[in-house]
C-alpha atoms as a PDB file:
ATOM      1  CA  MET A   1     -52.944  23.321  -6.224  1.00  0.00           C
ATOM      2  CA  ASP A   2     -49.941  23.175  -3.891  1.00  0.00           C
ATOM      3  CA  ILE A   3     -47.784  26.179  -4.728  1.00  0.00           C
ATOM      4  CA  ASP A   4     -44.839  24.664  -2.846  1.00  0.00           C
ATOM      5  CA  LYS A   5     -44.780  21.757  -5.343  1.00  0.00           C
ATOM      6  CA  LEU A   6     -44.777  23.902  -8.468  1.00  0.00           C
ATOM      7  CA  TYR A   7     -41.023  23.385  -8.717  1.00  0.00           C
ATOM      8  CA  TYR A   8     -41.872  19.826  -9.907  1.00  0.00           C
ATOM      9  CA  PHE A   9     -43.645  21.319 -12.920  1.00  0.00           C
ATOM     10  CA  PHE A  10     -40.883  23.875 -13.500  1.00  0.00           C
ATOM     11  CA  ALA A  11     -38.244  21.113 -13.407  1.00  0.00           C
ATOM     12  CA  ALA A  12     -40.150  18.967 -15.928  1.00  0.00           C
ATOM     13  CA  ALA A  13     -40.603  21.920 -18.296  1.00  0.00           C
ATOM     14  CA  GLU A  14     -36.965  23.001 -18.077  1.00  0.00           C
ATOM     15  CA  SER A  15     -35.350  19.545 -18.291  1.00  0.00           C
ATOM     16  CA  GLU A  16     -37.791  18.248 -20.986  1.00  0.00           C
ATOM     17  CA  SER A  17     -37.828  14.881 -19.228  1.00  0.00           C
ATOM     18  CA  PHE A  18     -39.827  13.462 -16.323  1.00  0.00           C
ATOM     19  CA  THR A  19     -36.876  11.209 -15.458  1.00  0.00           C
ATOM     20  CA  LYS A  20     -34.344  14.059 -15.328  1.00  0.00           C
ATOM     21  CA  ALA A  21     -36.822  16.276 -13.462  1.00  0.00           C
ATOM     22  CA  ALA A  22     -37.426  13.566 -10.859  1.00  0.00           C
ATOM     23  CA  ASP A  23     -33.667  13.118 -10.387  1.00  0.00           C
ATOM     24  CA  ARG A  24     -33.186  16.880 -10.076  1.00  0.00           C
ATOM     25  CA  CYS A  25     -35.910  17.177  -7.455  1.00  0.00           C
ATOM     26  CA  HIS A  26     -34.806  13.958  -5.715  1.00  0.00           C
ATOM     27  CA  ILE A  27     -38.176  12.195  -5.974  1.00  0.00           C
ATOM     28  CA  ALA A  28     -39.404   9.024  -7.677  1.00  0.00           C
ATOM     29  CA  GLN A  29     -40.408   9.291 -11.336  1.00  0.00           C
ATOM     30  CA  THR A  30     -43.847   7.903 -10.439  1.00  0.00           C
ATOM     31  CA  THR A  31     -44.315  10.773  -7.984  1.00  0.00           C
ATOM     32  CA  MET A  32     -43.330  13.285 -10.667  1.00  0.00           C
ATOM     33  CA  SER A  33     -45.712  11.749 -13.249  1.00  0.00           C
ATOM     34  CA  LYS A  34     -48.546  11.574 -10.725  1.00  0.00           C
ATOM     35  CA  TYR A  35     -48.132  15.249  -9.808  1.00  0.00           C
ATOM     36  CA  ILE A  36     -48.102  16.373 -13.463  1.00  0.00           C
ATOM     37  CA  ALA A  37     -51.208  14.287 -14.195  1.00  0.00           C
ATOM     38  CA  GLN A  38     -52.952  15.863 -11.199  1.00  0.00           C
ATOM     39  CA  LEU A  39     -51.900  19.324 -12.375  1.00  0.00           C
ATOM     40  CA  GLU A  40     -53.292  18.671 -15.874  1.00  0.00           C
ATOM     41  CA  LYS A  41     -56.545  17.513 -14.327  1.00  0.00           C
ATOM     42  CA  GLU A  42     -56.792  20.665 -12.198  1.00  0.00           C
ATOM     43  CA  THR A  43     -56.026  22.973 -15.133  1.00  0.00           C
ATOM     44  CA  ASN A  44     -58.268  20.936 -17.473  1.00  0.00           C
ATOM     45  CA  CYS A  45     -55.680  21.006 -20.259  1.00  0.00           C
ATOM     46  CA  THR A  46     -52.704  19.044 -21.550  1.00  0.00           C
ATOM     47  CA  LEU A  47     -49.514  20.728 -20.395  1.00  0.00           C
ATOM     48  CA  PHE A  48     -46.962  18.413 -22.054  1.00  0.00           C
ATOM     49  CA  LEU A  49     -46.526  16.633 -25.365  1.00  0.00           C
ATOM     50  CA  ARG A  50     -45.045  13.227 -24.541  1.00  0.00           C
ATOM     51  CA  SER A  51     -42.866  11.149 -26.842  1.00  0.00           C
ATOM     52  CA  ARG A  52     -40.193   8.510 -26.329  1.00  0.00           C
ATOM     53  CA  SER A  53     -37.378  10.899 -27.133  1.00  0.00           C
ATOM     54  CA  ARG A  54     -38.577  14.214 -25.726  1.00  0.00           C
ATOM     55  CA  LEU A  55     -40.984  15.994 -23.438  1.00  0.00           C
ATOM     56  CA  SER A  56     -42.174  19.438 -24.518  1.00  0.00           C
ATOM     57  CA  LEU A  57     -44.700  22.021 -23.399  1.00  0.00           C
ATOM     58  CA  THR A  58     -47.925  22.497 -25.301  1.00  0.00           C
ATOM     59  CA  LYS A  59     -49.088  26.008 -26.136  1.00  0.00           C
ATOM     60  CA  GLU A  60     -51.241  25.941 -22.990  1.00  0.00           C
ATOM     61  CA  GLY A  61     -48.333  24.461 -21.037  1.00  0.00           C
ATOM     62  CA  ARG A  62     -46.034  27.306 -22.085  1.00  0.00           C
ATOM     63  CA  GLN A  63     -48.673  29.855 -21.083  1.00  0.00           C
ATOM     64  CA  PHE A  64     -49.118  28.119 -17.726  1.00  0.00           C
ATOM     65  CA  TYR A  65     -45.331  27.941 -17.171  1.00  0.00           C
ATOM     66  CA  GLU A  66     -44.775  31.647 -17.811  1.00  0.00           C
ATOM     67  CA  GLY A  67     -47.780  32.663 -15.727  1.00  0.00           C
ATOM     68  CA  MET A  68     -46.919  30.436 -12.776  1.00  0.00           C
ATOM     69  CA  LYS A  69     -43.279  31.553 -12.799  1.00  0.00           C
ATOM     70  CA  LYS A  70     -44.507  35.111 -12.258  1.00  0.00           C
ATOM     71  CA  ILE A  71     -47.007  34.031  -9.586  1.00  0.00           C
ATOM     72  CA  HIS A  72     -44.340  31.981  -7.804  1.00  0.00           C
ATOM     73  CA  GLY A  73     -41.980  34.969  -7.840  1.00  0.00           C
ATOM     74  CA  ASP A  74     -44.714  37.215  -6.433  1.00  0.00           C
ATOM     75  CA  TYR A  75     -45.428  34.588  -3.765  1.00  0.00           C
ATOM     76  CA  GLU A  76     -41.779  34.529  -2.671  1.00  0.00           C
ATOM     77  CA  ALA A  77     -41.654  38.328  -2.602  1.00  0.00           C
ATOM     78  CA  LEU A  78     -44.801  38.400  -0.448  1.00  0.00           C
ATOM     79  CA  LEU A  79     -43.310  35.909   2.010  1.00  0.00           C
ATOM     80  CA  SER A  80     -40.194  38.054   2.178  1.00  0.00           C
ATOM     81  CA  SER A  81     -42.210  41.165   2.994  1.00  0.00           C
ATOM     82  CA  LEU A  82     -44.148  39.337   5.727  1.00  0.00           C
ATOM     83  CA  ALA A  83     -41.132  37.865   7.489  1.00  0.00           C
ATOM     84  CA  ALA A  84     -40.397  39.630  10.750  1.00  0.00           C
ATOM     85  CA  PRO A  85     -36.920  41.174  11.109  1.00  0.00           C
ATOM     86  CA  LYS A  86     -34.478  38.755  12.705  1.00  0.00           C
ATOM     87  CA  ALA A  87     -37.053  35.996  12.903  1.00  0.00           C
ATOM     88  CA  LEU A  88     -35.687  32.973  14.749  1.00  0.00           C
ATOM     89  CA  CYS A  89     -35.298  29.648  12.950  1.00  0.00           C
ATOM     90  CA  ARG A  90     -34.329  26.770  15.245  1.00  0.00           C
ATOM     91  CA  LEU A  91     -32.514  23.935  13.486  1.00  0.00           C
ATOM     92  CA  GLY A  92     -31.294  20.622  14.844  1.00  0.00           C
ATOM     93  CA  LEU A  93     -28.085  19.242  13.330  1.00  0.00           C
ATOM     94  CA  ALA A  94     -28.001  15.466  12.969  1.00  0.00           C
ATOM     95  CA  SER A  95     -24.699  15.391  11.084  1.00  0.00           C
ATOM     96  CA  GLN A  96     -21.302  15.350  12.751  1.00  0.00           C
ATOM     97  CA  GLU A  97     -19.304  15.922   9.553  1.00  0.00           C
ATOM     98  CA  TYR A  98     -19.022  19.627   8.773  1.00  0.00           C
ATOM     99  CA  ARG A  99     -18.617  19.021   5.046  1.00  0.00           C
ATOM    100  CA  GLY A 100     -22.304  18.134   4.833  1.00  0.00           C
ATOM    101  CA  LEU A 101     -23.209  21.411   6.543  1.00  0.00           C
ATOM    102  CA  ASP A 102     -20.784  23.850   4.914  1.00  0.00           C
ATOM    103  CA  PHE A 103     -23.621  25.618   3.057  1.00  0.00           C
ATOM    104  CA  LEU A 104     -24.949  27.089   6.329  1.00  0.00           C
ATOM    105  CA  PRO A 105     -22.769  30.260   6.320  1.00  0.00           C
ATOM    106  CA  ASP A 106     -23.929  31.075   2.771  1.00  0.00           C
ATOM    107  CA  LEU A 107     -27.508  30.399   3.810  1.00  0.00           C
ATOM    108  CA  GLN A 108     -27.195  32.840   6.698  1.00  0.00           C
ATOM    109  CA  LYS A 109     -25.744  35.488   4.350  1.00  0.00           C
ATOM    110  CA  SER A 110     -28.709  35.025   1.989  1.00  0.00           C
ATOM    111  CA  PHE A 111     -31.169  35.679   4.843  1.00  0.00           C
ATOM    112  CA  PRO A 112     -29.581  38.298   7.137  1.00  0.00           C
ATOM    113  CA  GLN A 113     -32.987  39.124   8.607  1.00  0.00           C
ATOM    114  CA  ILE A 114     -33.312  35.593  10.033  1.00  0.00           C
ATOM    115  CA  ARG A 115     -31.345  34.410  13.038  1.00  0.00           C
ATOM    116  CA  LEU A 116     -30.370  30.753  12.825  1.00  0.00           C
ATOM    117  CA  SER A 117     -30.173  28.790  16.060  1.00  0.00           C
ATOM    118  CA  TYR A 118     -28.415  25.391  15.972  1.00  0.00           C
ATOM    119  CA  HIS A 119     -28.759  22.456  18.331  1.00  0.00           C
ATOM    120  CA  MET A 120     -26.670  19.278  18.091  1.00  0.00           C
ATOM    121  CA  ALA A 121     -27.952  16.146  19.841  1.00  0.00           C
ATOM    122  CA  PRO A 122     -28.639  12.444  19.226  1.00  0.00           C
ATOM    123  CA  VAL A 123     -31.282  11.843  16.567  1.00  0.00           C
ATOM    124  CA  PRO A 124     -34.030  10.587  18.973  1.00  0.00           C
ATOM    125  CA  GLU A 125     -33.635  13.770  21.026  1.00  0.00           C
ATOM    126  CA  LEU A 126     -33.880  15.940  17.902  1.00  0.00           C
ATOM    127  CA  GLU A 127     -37.018  14.094  16.735  1.00  0.00           C
ATOM    128  CA  LYS A 128     -38.644  14.645  20.144  1.00  0.00           C
ATOM    129  CA  ALA A 129     -37.796  18.374  20.036  1.00  0.00           C
ATOM    130  CA  LEU A 130     -39.269  18.638  16.524  1.00  0.00           C
ATOM    131  CA  ASP A 131     -42.464  16.893  17.613  1.00  0.00           C
ATOM    132  CA  GLU A 132     -42.809  19.241  20.591  1.00  0.00           C
ATOM    133  CA  GLY A 133     -42.192  22.389  18.532  1.00  0.00           C
ATOM    134  CA  ALA A 134     -38.852  23.207  20.148  1.00  0.00           C
ATOM    135  CA  LEU A 135     -37.231  22.930  16.690  1.00  0.00           C
ATOM    136  CA  ASP A 136     -38.428  24.178  13.300  1.00  0.00           C
ATOM    137  CA  GLY A 137     -36.474  21.531  11.411  1.00  0.00           C
ATOM    138  CA  ILE A 138     -33.605  19.058  11.443  1.00  0.00           C
ATOM    139  CA  ILE A 139     -30.695  19.031   8.991  1.00  0.00           C
ATOM    140  CA  GLY A 140     -28.978  15.688   8.462  1.00  0.00           C
ATOM    141  CA  PRO A 141     -27.854  13.104   5.887  1.00  0.00           C
ATOM    142  CA  ASP A 142     -30.363  11.015   3.946  1.00  0.00           C
ATOM    143  CA  ALA A 143     -28.723   7.903   5.417  1.00  0.00           C
ATOM    144  CA  ILE A 144     -30.746   8.569   8.595  1.00  0.00           C
ATOM    145  CA  ALA A 145     -34.217   6.997   8.458  1.00  0.00           C
ATOM    146  CA  PHE A 146     -36.550   9.613   9.976  1.00  0.00           C
ATOM    147  CA  PRO A 147     -40.172   8.742  10.864  1.00  0.00           C
ATOM    148  CA  LYS A 148     -42.672   9.012   8.005  1.00  0.00           C
ATOM    149  CA  ARG A 149     -44.728  11.592   9.930  1.00  0.00           C
ATOM    150  CA  PHE A 150     -42.012  14.107   9.014  1.00  0.00           C
ATOM    151  CA  ALA A 151     -41.488  15.608   5.551  1.00  0.00           C
ATOM    152  CA  THR A 152     -38.008  15.425   4.019  1.00  0.00           C
ATOM    153  CA  ILE A 153     -36.514  17.730   1.391  1.00  0.00           C
ATOM    154  CA  PRO A 154     -33.035  17.160  -0.108  1.00  0.00           C
ATOM    155  CA  LEU A 155     -30.852  20.270   0.128  1.00  0.00           C
ATOM    156  CA  MET A 156     -27.344  19.661  -1.202  1.00  0.00           C
ATOM    157  CA  PRO A 157     -25.382  16.692  -2.597  1.00  0.00           C
ATOM    158  CA  VAL A 158     -22.279  15.711  -0.643  1.00  0.00           C
ATOM    159  CA  PRO A 159     -19.414  13.813  -2.407  1.00  0.00           C
ATOM    160  CA  GLN A 160     -18.193  10.759  -0.505  1.00  0.00           C
ATOM    161  CA  CYS A 161     -14.899   8.939   0.003  1.00  0.00           C
ATOM    162  CA  LEU A 162     -14.069   5.400   1.040  1.00  0.00           C
ATOM    163  CA  VAL A 163     -12.115   5.820   4.277  1.00  0.00           C
ATOM    164  CA  CYS A 164      -9.880   3.230   5.954  1.00  0.00           C
ATOM    165  CA  ALA A 165      -6.683   3.009   7.990  1.00  0.00           C
ATOM    166  CA  VAL A 166      -3.388   3.612   6.220  1.00  0.00           C
ATOM    167  CA  SER A 167      -2.353   0.137   7.365  1.00  0.00           C
ATOM    168  CA  SER A 168      -5.442  -1.398   5.706  1.00  0.00           C
ATOM    169  CA  SER A 169      -4.708   0.434   2.455  1.00  0.00           C
ATOM    170  CA  GLU A 170      -1.116  -0.834   2.461  1.00  0.00           C
ATOM    171  CA  LYS A 171      -2.204  -4.384   3.272  1.00  0.00           C
ATOM    172  CA  TYR A 172      -4.942  -4.827   0.652  1.00  0.00           C
ATOM    173  CA  LYS A 173      -3.424  -2.603  -2.075  1.00  0.00           C
ATOM    174  CA  ASP A 174      -6.649  -1.889  -4.003  1.00  0.00           C
ATOM    175  CA  ILE A 175     -10.270  -0.964  -3.250  1.00  0.00           C
ATOM    176  CA  PRO A 176     -11.978  -4.225  -4.383  1.00  0.00           C
ATOM    177  CA  ARG A 177      -9.745  -6.360  -2.126  1.00  0.00           C
ATOM    178  CA  LEU A 178     -10.219  -3.932   0.747  1.00  0.00           C
ATOM    179  CA  ILE A 179     -14.021  -3.960   0.397  1.00  0.00           C
ATOM    180  CA  GLY A 180     -14.161  -7.744   0.251  1.00  0.00           C
ATOM    181  CA  SER A 181     -11.887  -8.204   3.284  1.00  0.00           C
ATOM    182  CA  LEU A 182     -13.078  -5.613   5.821  1.00  0.00           C
ATOM    183  CA  SER A 183     -16.337  -4.842   7.608  1.00  0.00           C
ATOM    184  CA  PHE A 184     -18.430  -1.866   6.498  1.00  0.00           C
ATOM    185  CA  LEU A 185     -18.525   0.501   9.486  1.00  0.00           C
ATOM    186  CA  THR A 186     -21.482   2.908   9.543  1.00  0.00           C
ATOM    187  CA  LYS A 187     -23.441   5.093  11.973  1.00  0.00           C
ATOM    188  CA  SER A 188     -26.719   4.516  10.127  1.00  0.00           C
ATOM    189  CA  HIS A 189     -29.537   2.553  11.775  1.00  0.00           C
ATOM    190  CA  SER A 190     -31.170   1.944   8.385  1.00  0.00           C
ATOM    191  CA  PRO A 191     -30.886  -1.600   6.910  1.00  0.00           C
ATOM    192  CA  SER A 192     -31.976  -0.204   3.534  1.00  0.00           C
ATOM    193  CA  TYR A 193     -28.974   2.166   3.548  1.00  0.00           C
ATOM    194  CA  VAL A 194     -26.576  -0.722   4.160  1.00  0.00           C
ATOM    195  CA  ASP A 195     -28.235  -2.783   1.403  1.00  0.00           C
ATOM    196  CA  SER A 196     -28.022   0.171  -0.978  1.00  0.00           C
ATOM    197  CA  CYS A 197     -24.285   0.576  -0.289  1.00  0.00           C
ATOM    198  CA  ARG A 198     -23.722  -3.148  -0.815  1.00  0.00           C
ATOM    199  CA  LYS A 199     -25.414  -3.029  -4.230  1.00  0.00           C
ATOM    200  CA  LYS A 200     -23.442   0.046  -5.300  1.00  0.00           C
ATOM    201  CA  PHE A 201     -20.139  -1.626  -4.434  1.00  0.00           C
ATOM    202  CA  GLU A 202     -21.179  -4.696  -6.418  1.00  0.00           C
ATOM    203  CA  GLU A 203     -22.100  -2.564  -9.447  1.00  0.00           C
ATOM    204  CA  VAL A 204     -18.958  -0.394  -9.392  1.00  0.00           C
ATOM    205  CA  TYR A 205     -16.248  -2.723  -8.032  1.00  0.00           C
ATOM    206  CA  HIS A 206     -17.827  -6.153  -8.713  1.00  0.00           C
ATOM    207  CA  THR A 207     -17.426  -7.124  -5.080  1.00  0.00           C
ATOM    208  CA  SER A 208     -18.927  -6.099  -1.760  1.00  0.00           C
ATOM    209  CA  PHE A 209     -18.575  -6.398   1.991  1.00  0.00           C
ATOM    210  CA  VAL A 210     -19.777  -9.503   3.814  1.00  0.00           C
ATOM    211  CA  LYS A 211     -20.319  -7.890   7.201  1.00  0.00           C
ATOM    212  CA  SER A 212     -21.462  -4.481   8.428  1.00  0.00           C
ATOM    213  CA  GLU A 213     -20.996  -2.998  11.911  1.00  0.00           C
ATOM    214  CA  GLN A 214     -22.493   0.066  13.558  1.00  0.00           C
ATOM    215  CA  ALA A 215     -20.666   2.853  15.380  1.00  0.00           C
ATOM    216  CA  SER A 216     -22.603   4.911  17.909  1.00  0.00           C
ATOM    217  CA  ASN A 217     -21.049   8.237  16.870  1.00  0.00           C
ATOM    218  CA  TYR A 218     -18.544   9.877  14.546  1.00  0.00           C
ATOM    219  CA  THR A 219     -15.696   9.872  17.087  1.00  0.00           C
ATOM    220  CA  GLU A 220     -16.029   6.129  17.647  1.00  0.00           C
ATOM    221  CA  GLN A 221     -16.215   5.559  13.896  1.00  0.00           C
ATOM    222  CA  LEU A 222     -12.943   7.433  13.237  1.00  0.00           C
ATOM    223  CA  LEU A 223     -11.184   5.665  16.104  1.00  0.00           C
ATOM    224  CA  ARG A 224     -12.198   2.205  14.875  1.00  0.00           C
ATOM    225  CA  LEU A 225     -11.194   3.123  11.328  1.00  0.00           C
ATOM    226  CA  SER A 226      -7.756   4.343  12.412  1.00  0.00           C
ATOM    227  CA  LEU A 227      -7.228   1.020  14.230  1.00  0.00           C
ATOM    228  CA  GLY A 228      -7.979  -0.951  11.071  1.00  0.00           C
ATOM    229  CA  GLY A 229     -11.457  -1.984  12.213  1.00  0.00           C
ATOM    230  CA  GLY A 230     -13.150  -1.680   8.821  1.00  0.00           C
ATOM    231  CA  PHE A 231     -13.898   0.927   6.177  1.00  0.00           C
ATOM    232  CA  SER A 232     -16.551   3.644   5.920  1.00  0.00           C
ATOM    233  CA  ILE A 233     -18.195   5.990   3.454  1.00  0.00           C
ATOM    234  CA  LEU A 234     -17.615   9.533   4.712  1.00  0.00           C
ATOM    235  CA  PRO A 235     -17.710  13.098   3.302  1.00  0.00           C
ATOM    236  CA  LEU A 236     -13.981  13.640   3.861  1.00  0.00           C
ATOM    237  CA  PRO A 237     -11.592  15.242   1.340  1.00  0.00           C
ATOM    238  CA  PRO A 238      -9.556  12.736  -0.706  1.00  0.00           C
ATOM    239  CA  GLY A 239      -6.005  12.032   0.433  1.00  0.00           C
ATOM    240  CA  GLN A 240      -4.031  10.650   3.347  1.00  0.00           C
ATOM    241  CA  SER A 241      -3.745  11.911   6.905  1.00  0.00           C
ATOM    242  CA  GLU A 242      -1.574  10.484   9.675  1.00  0.00           C
ATOM    243  CA  ASN A 243      -3.756   7.404  10.206  1.00  0.00           C
ATOM    244  CA  LEU A 244      -6.447   7.408   7.499  1.00  0.00           C
ATOM    245  CA  CYS A 245      -6.702   7.151   3.724  1.00  0.00           C
ATOM    246  CA  ALA A 246      -9.676   8.606   1.813  1.00  0.00           C
ATOM    247  CA  PHE A 247     -10.364   7.430  -1.739  1.00  0.00           C
ATOM    248  CA  PRO A 248     -12.937   9.378  -3.818  1.00  0.00           C
ATOM    249  CA  LEU A 249     -16.048   7.406  -4.743  1.00  0.00           C
ATOM    250  CA  PRO A 250     -18.086   7.881  -7.949  1.00  0.00           C
ATOM    251  CA  PRO A 251     -21.200  10.127  -7.957  1.00  0.00           C
ATOM    252  CA  CYS A 252     -23.576   7.199  -7.352  1.00  0.00           C
ATOM    253  CA  PHE A 253     -22.306   7.146  -3.745  1.00  0.00           C
ATOM    254  CA  GLU A 254     -23.239  10.793  -3.140  1.00  0.00           C
ATOM    255  CA  GLU A 255     -25.355  11.412  -0.073  1.00  0.00           C
ATOM    256  CA  TRP A 256     -27.729  14.335   0.325  1.00  0.00           C
ATOM    257  CA  THR A 257     -27.977  16.700   3.222  1.00  0.00           C
ATOM    258  CA  CYS A 258     -31.716  16.921   3.920  1.00  0.00           C
ATOM    259  CA  LEU A 259     -34.123  19.152   5.795  1.00  0.00           C
ATOM    260  CA  VAL A 260     -36.663  17.301   7.942  1.00  0.00           C
ATOM    261  CA  TYR A 261     -39.717  19.140   9.295  1.00  0.00           C
ATOM    262  CA  ARG A 262     -43.341  18.802  10.387  1.00  0.00           C
ATOM    263  CA  PRO A 263     -45.616  19.605   7.388  1.00  0.00           C
ATOM    264  CA  SER A 264     -48.319  20.947   9.718  1.00  0.00           C
ATOM    265  CA  HIS A 265     -45.970  23.379  11.481  1.00  0.00           C
ATOM    266  CA  VAL A 266     -43.855  25.307   8.964  1.00  0.00           C
ATOM    267  CA  SER A 267     -42.646  28.665  10.239  1.00  0.00           C
ATOM    268  CA  PRO A 268     -42.362  31.593   7.754  1.00  0.00           C
ATOM    269  CA  SER A 269     -38.558  31.555   8.062  1.00  0.00           C
ATOM    270  CA  LEU A 270     -38.355  27.800   7.405  1.00  0.00           C
ATOM    271  CA  ARG A 271     -40.711  28.151   4.436  1.00  0.00           C
ATOM    272  CA  ARG A 272     -38.343  30.694   2.920  1.00  0.00           C
ATOM    273  CA  PHE A 273     -35.417  28.302   3.303  1.00  0.00           C
ATOM    274  CA  ILE A 274     -37.409  25.541   1.590  1.00  0.00           C
ATOM    275  CA  SER A 275     -38.220  27.795  -1.348  1.00  0.00           C
ATOM    276  CA  TYR A 276     -34.571  28.921  -1.534  1.00  0.00           C
ATOM    277  CA  PHE A 277     -33.339  25.352  -2.021  1.00  0.00           C
ATOM    278  CA  HIS A 278     -36.143  24.510  -4.451  1.00  0.00           C
ATOM    279  CA  GLU A 279     -35.012  27.385  -6.643  1.00  0.00           C
ATOM    280  CA  LYS A 280     -31.351  26.305  -6.457  1.00  0.00           C
ATOM    281  CA  LYS A 281     -32.205  22.763  -7.603  1.00  0.00           C
ATOM    282  CA  CYS A 282     -34.737  23.612 -10.291  1.00  0.00           C
END
C-alpha cells in the first residue's frame, strides 16, 4: 500500500464519485478506478457500493476511511517531527509569470522550519539539475512536457486570459474573429498542448486558430503580442494596459502549476510539501 496515494481513496470517499475524485486529484478516471480496485484487493474487502447515480462507502469502507485518516495524520506528524530545522529545499522555477507562483510566500509561512531555495533557468537546464540531484523539484505549468522519468503532481489551478495587442482588439472587435484571424503564440514545446487549446477554442467559440508560433521566452512573447503578432493564453489579470488587452477565459482553459520531481529521490522537506498540497486538494 502506497501511503502517499491514499488521498485518491479519501477523495473518492468524500466526493462520492470516481469521476469527481479523479478531477479533484487531476488524474484520469481509469487511474482512480484502478487504484481503488487494487486497494480493495489488498484489503480483501469491498470498500465502495457502486451505482449509476452514487458512490458510497460500505461498512468496511467507512471503517477503513476513519482508520486510515488517523494513520495518515500520524504519518504527517511523524514526518514533521523528523524534519531537521531549516532543512533546505531546492526548487527550480520553470514559469516566468508570477501569477502561477504566487502561492510560494504562503507555502514558506506554512513551513518556517524549511528554507526554500529558488533557481530560474531554461527548462533543459532545470531537468539536468534535477537528474543530477542539484534540485529537489521543479515548479512549472502543465503546458511544459517534462520527461516521463519524472513524477508530476498538480499544485494549484491558474485562471487564464486571452491576451492580444490593443490594436488587434480594436481591429477584430470580438474574440471569435480575433482567434480565427491571428496566430496562436505560445512558449510551449508540446504539440499536444497546442492541439488541446485548438479544441477548446472550437468548443467554446466555434472557431479556432489556423497557425501557431513559438516564442523562446516570456519577454519575446509579450513583445510580439504588443506588436500585433498574434494572441496568447496567459495568467494575466483581465483588463487593458498601455499595449495589451486581456480577456478572461472560461475555467476549461485553466492551467495548473505543477511540481516535478524524481520519485526515487524525494527529500523529507519535499515530501512534506507534496502532502501539504494533497491535503489542500482532497
